[in-house]
JSON list of C-alpha atoms and ligand atoms in Angstrom, two decimals:
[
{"chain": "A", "resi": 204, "resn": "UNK", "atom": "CA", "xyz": [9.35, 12.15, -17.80]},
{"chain": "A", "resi": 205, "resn": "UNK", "atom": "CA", "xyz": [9.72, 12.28, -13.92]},
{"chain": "A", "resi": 206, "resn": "UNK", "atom": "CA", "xyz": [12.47, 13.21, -11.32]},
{"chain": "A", "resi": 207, "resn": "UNK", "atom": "CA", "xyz": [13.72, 9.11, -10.82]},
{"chain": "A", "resi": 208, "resn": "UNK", "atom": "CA", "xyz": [14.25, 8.62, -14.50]},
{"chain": "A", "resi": 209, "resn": "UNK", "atom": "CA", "xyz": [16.94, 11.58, -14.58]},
{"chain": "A", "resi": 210, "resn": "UNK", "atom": "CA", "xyz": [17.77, 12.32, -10.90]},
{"chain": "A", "resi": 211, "resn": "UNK", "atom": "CA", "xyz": [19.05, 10.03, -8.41]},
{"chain": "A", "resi": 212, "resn": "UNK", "atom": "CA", "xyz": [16.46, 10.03, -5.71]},
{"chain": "A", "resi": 213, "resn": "UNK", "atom": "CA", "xyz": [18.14, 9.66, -2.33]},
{"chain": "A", "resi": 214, "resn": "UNK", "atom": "CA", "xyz": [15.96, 10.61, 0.38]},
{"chain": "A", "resi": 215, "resn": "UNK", "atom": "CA", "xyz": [12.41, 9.99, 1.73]},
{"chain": "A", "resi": 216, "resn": "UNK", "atom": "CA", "xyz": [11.57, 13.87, 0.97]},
{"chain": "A", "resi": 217, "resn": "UNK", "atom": "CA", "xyz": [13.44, 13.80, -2.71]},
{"chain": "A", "resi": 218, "resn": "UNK", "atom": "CA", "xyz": [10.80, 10.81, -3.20]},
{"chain": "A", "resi": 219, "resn": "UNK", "atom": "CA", "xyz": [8.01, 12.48, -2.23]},
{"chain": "A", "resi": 220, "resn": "UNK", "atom": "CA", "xyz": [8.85, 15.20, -4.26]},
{"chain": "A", "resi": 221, "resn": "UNK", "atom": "CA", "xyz": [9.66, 13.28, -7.61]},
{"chain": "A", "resi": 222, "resn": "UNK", "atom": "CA", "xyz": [6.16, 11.07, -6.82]},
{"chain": "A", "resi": 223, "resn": "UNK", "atom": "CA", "xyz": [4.01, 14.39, -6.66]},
{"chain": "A", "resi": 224, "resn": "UNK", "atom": "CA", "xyz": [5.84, 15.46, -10.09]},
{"chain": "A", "resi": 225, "resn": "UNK", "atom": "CA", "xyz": [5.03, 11.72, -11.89]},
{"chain": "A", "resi": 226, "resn": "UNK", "atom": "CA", "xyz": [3.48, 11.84, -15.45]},
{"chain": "A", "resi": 227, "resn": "UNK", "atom": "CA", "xyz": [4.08, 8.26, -16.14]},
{"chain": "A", "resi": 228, "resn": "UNK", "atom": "CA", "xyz": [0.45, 6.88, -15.91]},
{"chain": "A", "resi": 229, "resn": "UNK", "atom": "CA", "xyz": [-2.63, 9.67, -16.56]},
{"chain": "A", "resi": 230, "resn": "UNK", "atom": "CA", "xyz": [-3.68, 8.94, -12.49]},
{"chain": "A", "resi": 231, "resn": "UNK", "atom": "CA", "xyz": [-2.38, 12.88, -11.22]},
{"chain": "A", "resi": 232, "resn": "UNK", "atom": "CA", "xyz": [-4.41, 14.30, -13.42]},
{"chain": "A", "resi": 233, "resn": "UNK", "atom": "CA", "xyz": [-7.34, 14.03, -10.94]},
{"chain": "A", "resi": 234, "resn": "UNK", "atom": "CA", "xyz": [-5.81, 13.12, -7.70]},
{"chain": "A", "resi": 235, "resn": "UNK", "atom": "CA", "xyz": [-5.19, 16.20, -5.04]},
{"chain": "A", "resi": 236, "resn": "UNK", "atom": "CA", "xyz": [-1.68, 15.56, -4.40]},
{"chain": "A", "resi": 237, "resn": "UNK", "atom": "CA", "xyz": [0.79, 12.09, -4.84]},
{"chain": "A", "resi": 238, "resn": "UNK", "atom": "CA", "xyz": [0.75, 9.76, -1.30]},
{"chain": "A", "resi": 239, "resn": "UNK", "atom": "CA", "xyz": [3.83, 9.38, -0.56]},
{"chain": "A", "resi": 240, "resn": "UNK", "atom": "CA", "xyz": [4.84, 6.59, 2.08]},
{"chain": "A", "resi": 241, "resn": "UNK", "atom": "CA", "xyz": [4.83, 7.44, 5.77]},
{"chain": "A", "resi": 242, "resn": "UNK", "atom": "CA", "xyz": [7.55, 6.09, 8.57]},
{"chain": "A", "resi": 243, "resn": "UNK", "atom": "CA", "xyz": [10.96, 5.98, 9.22]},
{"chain": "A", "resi": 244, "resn": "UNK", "atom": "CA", "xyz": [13.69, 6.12, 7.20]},
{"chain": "A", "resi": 245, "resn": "UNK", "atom": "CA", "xyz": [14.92, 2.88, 8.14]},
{"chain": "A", "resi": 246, "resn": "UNK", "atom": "CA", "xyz": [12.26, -0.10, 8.96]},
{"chain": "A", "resi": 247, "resn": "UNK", "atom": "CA", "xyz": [11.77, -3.52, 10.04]},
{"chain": "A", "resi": 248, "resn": "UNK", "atom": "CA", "xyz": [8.33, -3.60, 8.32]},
{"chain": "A", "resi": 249, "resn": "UNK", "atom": "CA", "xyz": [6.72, -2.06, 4.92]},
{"chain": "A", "resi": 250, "resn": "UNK", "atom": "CA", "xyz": [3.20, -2.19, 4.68]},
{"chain": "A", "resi": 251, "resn": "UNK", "atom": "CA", "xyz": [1.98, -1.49, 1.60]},
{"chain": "A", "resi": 252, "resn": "UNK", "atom": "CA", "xyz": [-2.08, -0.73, 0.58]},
{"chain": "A", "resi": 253, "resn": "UNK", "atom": "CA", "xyz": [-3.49, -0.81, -3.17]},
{"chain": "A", "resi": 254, "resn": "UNK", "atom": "CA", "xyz": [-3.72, 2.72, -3.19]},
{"chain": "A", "resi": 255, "resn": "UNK", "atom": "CA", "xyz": [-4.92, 6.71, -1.65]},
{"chain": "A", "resi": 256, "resn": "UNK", "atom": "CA", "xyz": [-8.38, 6.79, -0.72]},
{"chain": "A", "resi": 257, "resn": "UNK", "atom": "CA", "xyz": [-10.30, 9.74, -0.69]},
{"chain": "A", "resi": 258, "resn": "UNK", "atom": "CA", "xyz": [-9.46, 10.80, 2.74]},
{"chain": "A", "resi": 259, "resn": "UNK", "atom": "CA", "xyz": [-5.72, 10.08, 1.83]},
{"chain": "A", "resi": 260, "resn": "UNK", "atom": "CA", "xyz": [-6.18, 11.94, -1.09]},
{"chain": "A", "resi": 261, "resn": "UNK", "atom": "CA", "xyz": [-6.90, 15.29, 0.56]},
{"chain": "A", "resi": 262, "resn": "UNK", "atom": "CA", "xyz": [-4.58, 14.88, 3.64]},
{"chain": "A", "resi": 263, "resn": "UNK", "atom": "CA", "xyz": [-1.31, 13.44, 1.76]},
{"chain": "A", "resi": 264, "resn": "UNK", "atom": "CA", "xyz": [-0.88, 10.72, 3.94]},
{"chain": "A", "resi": 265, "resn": "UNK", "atom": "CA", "xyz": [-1.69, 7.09, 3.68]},
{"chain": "A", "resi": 266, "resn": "UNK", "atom": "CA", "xyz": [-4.56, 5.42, 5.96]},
{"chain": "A", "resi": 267, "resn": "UNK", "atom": "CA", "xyz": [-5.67, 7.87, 7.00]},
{"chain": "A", "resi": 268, "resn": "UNK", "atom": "CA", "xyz": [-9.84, 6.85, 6.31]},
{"chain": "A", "resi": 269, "resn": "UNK", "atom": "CA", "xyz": [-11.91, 4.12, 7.64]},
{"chain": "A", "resi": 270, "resn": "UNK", "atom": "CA", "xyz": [-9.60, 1.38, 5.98]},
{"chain": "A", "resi": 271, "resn": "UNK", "atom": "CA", "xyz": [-6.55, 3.32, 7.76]},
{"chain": "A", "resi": 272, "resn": "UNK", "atom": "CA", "xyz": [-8.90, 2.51, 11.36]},
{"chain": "A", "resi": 273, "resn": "UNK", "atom": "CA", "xyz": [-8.91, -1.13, 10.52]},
{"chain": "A", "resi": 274, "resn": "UNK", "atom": "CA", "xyz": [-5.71, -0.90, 9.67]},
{"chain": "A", "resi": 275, "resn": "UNK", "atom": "CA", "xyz": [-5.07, 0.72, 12.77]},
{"chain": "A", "resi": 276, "resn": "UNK", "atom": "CA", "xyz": [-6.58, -1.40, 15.50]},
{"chain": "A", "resi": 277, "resn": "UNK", "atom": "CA", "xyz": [-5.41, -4.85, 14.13]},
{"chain": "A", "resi": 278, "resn": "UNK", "atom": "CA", "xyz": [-1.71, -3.12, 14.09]},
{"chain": "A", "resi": 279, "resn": "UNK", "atom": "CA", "xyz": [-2.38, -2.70, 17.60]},
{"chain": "A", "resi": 280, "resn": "UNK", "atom": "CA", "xyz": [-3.81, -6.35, 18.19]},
{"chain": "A", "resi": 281, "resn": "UNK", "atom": "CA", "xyz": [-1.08, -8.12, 16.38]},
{"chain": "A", "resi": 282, "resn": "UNK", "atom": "CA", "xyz": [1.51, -5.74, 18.76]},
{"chain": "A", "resi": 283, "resn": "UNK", "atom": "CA", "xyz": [2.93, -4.06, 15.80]},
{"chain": "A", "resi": 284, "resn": "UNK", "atom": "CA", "xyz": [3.23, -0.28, 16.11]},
{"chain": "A", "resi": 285, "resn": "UNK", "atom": "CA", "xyz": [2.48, 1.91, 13.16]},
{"chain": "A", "resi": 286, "resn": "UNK", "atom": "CA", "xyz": [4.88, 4.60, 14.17]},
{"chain": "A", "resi": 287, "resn": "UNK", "atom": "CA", "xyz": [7.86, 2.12, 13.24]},
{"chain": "A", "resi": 288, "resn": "UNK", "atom": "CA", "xyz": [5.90, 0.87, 10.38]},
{"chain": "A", "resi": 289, "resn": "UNK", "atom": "CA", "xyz": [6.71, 2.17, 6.98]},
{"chain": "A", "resi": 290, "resn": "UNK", "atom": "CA", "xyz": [3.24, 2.73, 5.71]},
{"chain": "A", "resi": 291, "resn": "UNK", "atom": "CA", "xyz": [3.30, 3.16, 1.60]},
{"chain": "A", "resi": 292, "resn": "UNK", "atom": "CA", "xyz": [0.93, 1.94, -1.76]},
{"chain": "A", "resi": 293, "resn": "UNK", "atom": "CA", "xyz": [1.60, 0.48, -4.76]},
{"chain": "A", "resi": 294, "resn": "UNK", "atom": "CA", "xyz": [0.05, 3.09, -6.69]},
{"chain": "A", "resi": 295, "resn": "UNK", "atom": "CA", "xyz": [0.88, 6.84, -5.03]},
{"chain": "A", "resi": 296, "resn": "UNK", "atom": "CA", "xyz": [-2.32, 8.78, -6.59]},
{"chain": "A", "resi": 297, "resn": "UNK", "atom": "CA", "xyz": [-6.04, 7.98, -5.99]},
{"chain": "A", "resi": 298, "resn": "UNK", "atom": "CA", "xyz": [-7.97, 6.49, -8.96]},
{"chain": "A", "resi": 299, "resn": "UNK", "atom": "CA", "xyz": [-11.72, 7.32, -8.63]},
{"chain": "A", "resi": 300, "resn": "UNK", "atom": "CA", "xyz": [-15.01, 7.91, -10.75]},
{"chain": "A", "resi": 301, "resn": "UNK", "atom": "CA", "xyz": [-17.55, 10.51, -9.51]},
{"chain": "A", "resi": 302, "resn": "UNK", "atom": "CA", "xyz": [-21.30, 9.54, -8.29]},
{"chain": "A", "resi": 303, "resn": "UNK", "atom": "CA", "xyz": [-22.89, 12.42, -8.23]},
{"chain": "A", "resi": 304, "resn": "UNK", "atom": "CA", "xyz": [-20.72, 14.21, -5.72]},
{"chain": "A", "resi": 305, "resn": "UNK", "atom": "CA", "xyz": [-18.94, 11.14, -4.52]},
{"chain": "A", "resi": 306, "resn": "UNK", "atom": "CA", "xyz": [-15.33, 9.92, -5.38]},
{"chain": "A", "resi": 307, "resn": "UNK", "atom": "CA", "xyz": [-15.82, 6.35, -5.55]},
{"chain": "A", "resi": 308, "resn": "UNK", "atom": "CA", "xyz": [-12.87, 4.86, -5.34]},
{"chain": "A", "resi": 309, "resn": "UNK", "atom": "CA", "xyz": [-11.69, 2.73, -8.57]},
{"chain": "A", "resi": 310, "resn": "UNK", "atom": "CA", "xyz": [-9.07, -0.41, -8.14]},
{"chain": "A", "resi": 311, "resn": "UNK", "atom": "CA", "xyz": [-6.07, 0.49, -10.46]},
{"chain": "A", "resi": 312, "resn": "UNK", "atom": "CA", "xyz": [-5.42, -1.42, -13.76]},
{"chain": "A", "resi": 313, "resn": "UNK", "atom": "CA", "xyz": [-2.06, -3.32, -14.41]},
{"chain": "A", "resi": 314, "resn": "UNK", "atom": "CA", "xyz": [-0.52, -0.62, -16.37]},
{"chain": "A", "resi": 315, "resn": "UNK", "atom": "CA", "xyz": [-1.07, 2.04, -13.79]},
{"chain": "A", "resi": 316, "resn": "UNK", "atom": "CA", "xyz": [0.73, -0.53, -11.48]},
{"chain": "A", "resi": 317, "resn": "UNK", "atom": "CA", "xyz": [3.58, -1.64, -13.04]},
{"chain": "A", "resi": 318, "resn": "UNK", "atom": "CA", "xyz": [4.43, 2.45, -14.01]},
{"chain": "A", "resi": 319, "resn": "UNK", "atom": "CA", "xyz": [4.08, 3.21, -10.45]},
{"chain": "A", "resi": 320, "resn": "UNK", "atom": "CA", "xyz": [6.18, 0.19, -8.89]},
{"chain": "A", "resi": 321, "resn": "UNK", "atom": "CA", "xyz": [9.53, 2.71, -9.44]},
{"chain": "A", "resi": 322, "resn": "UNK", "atom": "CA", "xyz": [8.49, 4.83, -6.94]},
{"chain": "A", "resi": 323, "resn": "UNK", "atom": "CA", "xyz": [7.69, 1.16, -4.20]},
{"chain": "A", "resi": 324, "resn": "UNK", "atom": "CA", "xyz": [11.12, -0.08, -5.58]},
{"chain": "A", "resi": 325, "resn": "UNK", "atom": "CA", "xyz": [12.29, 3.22, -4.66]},
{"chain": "A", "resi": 326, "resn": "UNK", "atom": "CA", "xyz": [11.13, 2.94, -0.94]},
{"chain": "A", "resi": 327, "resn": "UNK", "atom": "CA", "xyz": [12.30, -0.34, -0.91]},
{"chain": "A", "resi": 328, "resn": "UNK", "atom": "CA", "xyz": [15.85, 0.53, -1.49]},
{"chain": "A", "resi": 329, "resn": "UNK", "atom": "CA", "xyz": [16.17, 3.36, 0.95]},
{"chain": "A", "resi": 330, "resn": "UNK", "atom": "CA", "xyz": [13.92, 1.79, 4.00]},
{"chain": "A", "resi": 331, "resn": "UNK", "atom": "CA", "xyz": [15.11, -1.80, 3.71]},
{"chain": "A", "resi": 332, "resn": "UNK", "atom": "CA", "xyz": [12.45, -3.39, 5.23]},
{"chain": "A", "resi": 333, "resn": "UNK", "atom": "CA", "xyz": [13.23, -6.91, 6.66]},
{"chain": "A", "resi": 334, "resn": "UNK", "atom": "CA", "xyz": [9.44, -7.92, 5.64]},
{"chain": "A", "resi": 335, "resn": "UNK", "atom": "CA", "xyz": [7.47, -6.16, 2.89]},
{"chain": "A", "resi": 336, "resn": "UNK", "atom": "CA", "xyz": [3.32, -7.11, 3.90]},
{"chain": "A", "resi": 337, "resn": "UNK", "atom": "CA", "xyz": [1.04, -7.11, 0.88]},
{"chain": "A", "resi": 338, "resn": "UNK", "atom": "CA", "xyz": [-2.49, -5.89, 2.01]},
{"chain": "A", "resi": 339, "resn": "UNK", "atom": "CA", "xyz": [-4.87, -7.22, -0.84]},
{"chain": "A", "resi": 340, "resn": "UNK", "atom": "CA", "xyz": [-4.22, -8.41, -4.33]},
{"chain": "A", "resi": 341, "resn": "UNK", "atom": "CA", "xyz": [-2.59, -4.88, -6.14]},
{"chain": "A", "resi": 342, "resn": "UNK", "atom": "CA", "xyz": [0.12, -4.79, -3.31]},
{"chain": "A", "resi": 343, "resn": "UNK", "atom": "CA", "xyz": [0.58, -8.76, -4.13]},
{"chain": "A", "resi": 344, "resn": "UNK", "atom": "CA", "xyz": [0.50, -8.06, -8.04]},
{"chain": "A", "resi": 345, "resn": "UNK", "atom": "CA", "xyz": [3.21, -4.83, -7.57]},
{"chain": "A", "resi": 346, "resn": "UNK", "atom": "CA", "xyz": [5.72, -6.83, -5.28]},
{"chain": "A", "resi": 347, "resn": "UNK", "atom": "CA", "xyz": [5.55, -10.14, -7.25]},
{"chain": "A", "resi": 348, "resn": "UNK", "atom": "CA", "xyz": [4.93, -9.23, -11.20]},
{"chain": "A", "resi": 349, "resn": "UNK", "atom": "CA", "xyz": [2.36, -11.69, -10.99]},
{"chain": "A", "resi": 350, "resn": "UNK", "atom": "CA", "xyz": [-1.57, -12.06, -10.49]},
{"chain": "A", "resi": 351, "resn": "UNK", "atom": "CA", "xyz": [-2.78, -14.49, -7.48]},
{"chain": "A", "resi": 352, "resn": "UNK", "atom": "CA", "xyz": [-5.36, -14.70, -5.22]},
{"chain": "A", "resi": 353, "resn": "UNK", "atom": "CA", "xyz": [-4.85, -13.80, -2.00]},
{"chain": "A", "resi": 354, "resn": "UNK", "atom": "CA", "xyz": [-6.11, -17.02, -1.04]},
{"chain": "A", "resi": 355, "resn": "UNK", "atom": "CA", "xyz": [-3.19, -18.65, -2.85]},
{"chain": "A", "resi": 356, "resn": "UNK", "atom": "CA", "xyz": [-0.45, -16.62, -1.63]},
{"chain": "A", "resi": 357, "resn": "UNK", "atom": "CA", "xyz": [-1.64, -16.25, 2.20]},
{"chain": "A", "resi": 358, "resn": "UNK", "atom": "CA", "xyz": [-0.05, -18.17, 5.20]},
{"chain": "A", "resi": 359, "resn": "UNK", "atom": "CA", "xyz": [3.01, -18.94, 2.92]},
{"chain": "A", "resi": 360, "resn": "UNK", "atom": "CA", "xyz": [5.99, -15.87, 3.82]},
{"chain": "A", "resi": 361, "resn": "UNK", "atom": "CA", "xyz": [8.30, -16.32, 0.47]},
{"chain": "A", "resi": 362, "resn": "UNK", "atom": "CA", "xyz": [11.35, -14.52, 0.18]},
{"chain": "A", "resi": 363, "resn": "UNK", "atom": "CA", "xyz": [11.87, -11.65, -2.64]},
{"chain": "A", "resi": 364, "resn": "UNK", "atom": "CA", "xyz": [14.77, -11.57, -4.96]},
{"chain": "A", "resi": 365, "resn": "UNK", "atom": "CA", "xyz": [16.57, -9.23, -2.91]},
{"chain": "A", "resi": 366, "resn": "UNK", "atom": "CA", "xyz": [16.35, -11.32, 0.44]},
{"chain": "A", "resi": 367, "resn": "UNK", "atom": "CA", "xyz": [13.25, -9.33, 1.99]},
{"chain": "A", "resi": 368, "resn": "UNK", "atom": "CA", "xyz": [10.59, -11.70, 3.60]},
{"chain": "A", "resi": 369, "resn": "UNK", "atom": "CA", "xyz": [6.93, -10.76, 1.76]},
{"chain": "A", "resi": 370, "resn": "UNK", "atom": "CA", "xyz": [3.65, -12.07, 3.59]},
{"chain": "A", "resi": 371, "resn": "UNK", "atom": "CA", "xyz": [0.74, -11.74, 1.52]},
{"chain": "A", "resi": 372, "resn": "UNK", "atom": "CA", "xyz": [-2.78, -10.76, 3.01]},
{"chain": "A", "resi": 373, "resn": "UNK", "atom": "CA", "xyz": [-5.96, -9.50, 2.75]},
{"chain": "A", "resi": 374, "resn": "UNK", "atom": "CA", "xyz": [-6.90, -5.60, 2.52]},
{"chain": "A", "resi": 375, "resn": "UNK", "atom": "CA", "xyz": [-8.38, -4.16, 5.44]},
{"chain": "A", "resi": 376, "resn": "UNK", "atom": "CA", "xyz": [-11.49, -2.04, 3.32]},
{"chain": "A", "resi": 377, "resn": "UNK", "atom": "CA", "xyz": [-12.43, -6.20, 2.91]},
{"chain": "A", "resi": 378, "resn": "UNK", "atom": "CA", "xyz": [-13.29, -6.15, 6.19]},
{"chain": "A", "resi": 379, "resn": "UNK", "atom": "CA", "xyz": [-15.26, -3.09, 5.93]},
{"chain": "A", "resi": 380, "resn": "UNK", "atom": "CA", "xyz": [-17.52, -4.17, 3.55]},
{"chain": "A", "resi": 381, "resn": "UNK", "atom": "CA", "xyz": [-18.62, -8.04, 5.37]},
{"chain": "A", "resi": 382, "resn": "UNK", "atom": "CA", "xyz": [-21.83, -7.31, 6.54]},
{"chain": "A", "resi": 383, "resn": "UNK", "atom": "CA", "xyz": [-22.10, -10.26, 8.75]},
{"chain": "A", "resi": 384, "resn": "UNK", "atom": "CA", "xyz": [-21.07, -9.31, 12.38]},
{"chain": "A", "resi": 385, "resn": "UNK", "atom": "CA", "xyz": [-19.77, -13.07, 13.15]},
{"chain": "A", "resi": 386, "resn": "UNK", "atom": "CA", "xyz": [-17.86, -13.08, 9.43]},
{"chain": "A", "resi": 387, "resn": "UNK", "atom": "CA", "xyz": [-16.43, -9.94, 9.54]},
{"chain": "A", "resi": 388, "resn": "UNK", "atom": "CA", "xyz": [-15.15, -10.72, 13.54]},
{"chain": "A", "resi": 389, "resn": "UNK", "atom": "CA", "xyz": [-13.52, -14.07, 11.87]},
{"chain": "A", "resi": 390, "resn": "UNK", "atom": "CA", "xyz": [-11.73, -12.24, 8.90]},
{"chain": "A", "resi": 391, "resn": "UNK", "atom": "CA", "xyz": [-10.62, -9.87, 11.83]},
{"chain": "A", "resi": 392, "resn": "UNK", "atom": "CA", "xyz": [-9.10, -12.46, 13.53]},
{"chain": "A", "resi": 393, "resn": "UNK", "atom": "CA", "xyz": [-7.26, -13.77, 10.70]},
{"chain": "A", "resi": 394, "resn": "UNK", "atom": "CA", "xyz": [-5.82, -10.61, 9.56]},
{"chain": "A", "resi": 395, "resn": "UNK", "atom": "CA", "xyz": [-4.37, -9.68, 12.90]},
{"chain": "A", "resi": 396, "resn": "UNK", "atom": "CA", "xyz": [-3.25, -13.53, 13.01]},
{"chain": "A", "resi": 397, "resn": "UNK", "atom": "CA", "xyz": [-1.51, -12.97, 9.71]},
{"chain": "A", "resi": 398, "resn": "UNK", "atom": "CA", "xyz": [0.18, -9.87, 10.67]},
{"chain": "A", "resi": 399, "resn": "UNK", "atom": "CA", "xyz": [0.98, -11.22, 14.06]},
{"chain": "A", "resi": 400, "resn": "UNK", "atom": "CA", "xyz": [2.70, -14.37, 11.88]},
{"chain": "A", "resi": 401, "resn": "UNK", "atom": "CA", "xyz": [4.59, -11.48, 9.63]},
{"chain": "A", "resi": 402, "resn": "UNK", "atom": "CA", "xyz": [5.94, -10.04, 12.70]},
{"chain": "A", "resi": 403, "resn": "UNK", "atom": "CA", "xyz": [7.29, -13.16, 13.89]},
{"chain": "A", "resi": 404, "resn": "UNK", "atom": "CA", "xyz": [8.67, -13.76, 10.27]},
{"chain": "A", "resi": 405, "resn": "UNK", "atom": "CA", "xyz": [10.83, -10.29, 10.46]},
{"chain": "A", "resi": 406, "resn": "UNK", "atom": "CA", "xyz": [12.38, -11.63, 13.75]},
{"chain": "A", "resi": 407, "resn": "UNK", "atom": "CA", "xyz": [13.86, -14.37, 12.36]},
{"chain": "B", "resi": 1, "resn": "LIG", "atom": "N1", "xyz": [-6.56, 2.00, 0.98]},
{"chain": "B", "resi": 1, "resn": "LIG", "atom": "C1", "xyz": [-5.27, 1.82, 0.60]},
{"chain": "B", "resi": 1, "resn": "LIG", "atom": "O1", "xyz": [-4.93, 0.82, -0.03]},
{"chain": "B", "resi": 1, "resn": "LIG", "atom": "N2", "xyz": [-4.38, 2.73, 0.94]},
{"chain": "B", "resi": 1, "resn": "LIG", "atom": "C2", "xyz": [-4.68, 3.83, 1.62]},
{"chain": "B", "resi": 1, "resn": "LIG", "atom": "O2", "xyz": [-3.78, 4.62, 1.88]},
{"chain": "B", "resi": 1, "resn": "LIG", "atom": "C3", "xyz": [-6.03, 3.99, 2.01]},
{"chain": "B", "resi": 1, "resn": "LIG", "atom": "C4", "xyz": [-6.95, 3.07, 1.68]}
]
């Protein structure tokens, strides 16, 4: 049981609460805290990651690691600021399995997904983005119901059941882990391009 199945949830901080009491998937077990999404009440854009990291984890507050940098700069290149960006996950608690003293990070299954897309629906609702942007394949698979590649589903805006515009793209931790200087400076450029192209979607 959690607060949205028998309370209506009607604000930002009712949310957070009812995500930090969830029991519907076994992910809080482990996790710090829920991550609740981060921005204004009302937004022209959603971003939305796969998931907490560790760093997120501890501070309660999404990209906030080395993805969260990326994230960060190409925001700034594409001329989109953060601090009017609703910043949320699919899945609101970090999944991870412990190396020795490490919490590596773990990519949620389908079932954790689809019992965590109440609480994104929930967002949705009350921050009525104009565009929703997918970062990476979970976002993609939480917003549409269905599993594509990113490849298949990037450059193409489509429009969501309930009239938002969702761009599809890649997940800034890719970037992170292209070792090639030239590749990883390409797949830069593309993501900013992409976001750069979302922004220009939402003004339309
Ligand atoms: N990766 C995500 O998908 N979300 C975060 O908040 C941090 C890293």
């Amino acid at each position: 049981m959690d607060q949205a199945d028998d309370k209506p949830v009607t604000s930002l901080r009712q949310l957070a609460a009812a995500e930090n009491e969830c029991r519907r998937c076994p992910l809080y077990r482990d996790a710090t805290q829920a991550v609740p999404g981060e921005g204004p009440s009302r937004a022209t854009f959603m971003l939305v990651g796969e998931q907490p990291g560790d760093k997120e984890d501890i501070a309660g507050k999404p990209f906030v690691g080395p993805a969260g940098r990326v994230l960060d700069a190409a925001l700034k290149d594409a001329g989109i600021d953060r601090a009017q960006t609703f910043v949320t996950n699919a899945v609101k608690h970090f999944k991870f399995e412990m190396r020795g003293k490490r919490r590596l990070h773990k990519r949620p299954n389908n079932y954790e997904i689809e019992r965590c897309r109440i609480w994104l629906d929930h967002e949705r609702e009350l921050v009525q983005p104009r565009t929703v942007i997918a970062l990476g394949v979970t976002a993609a698979r939480s917003l549409t119901g269905k599993t594509l590649t990113i490849a298949k589903m990037r450059k193409v805006p489509t429009t969501m059941a309930d009239g938002t515009t969702l761009v599809v793209t890649i997940h800034p931790s890719a970037l992170l882990r292209i070792e090639d200087e030239a590749d990883k400076r390409a797949a830069y450029q593309d993501f900013v391009a992409d976001l750069k192209a979302a922004a220009k979607a939402g003004k339309r």
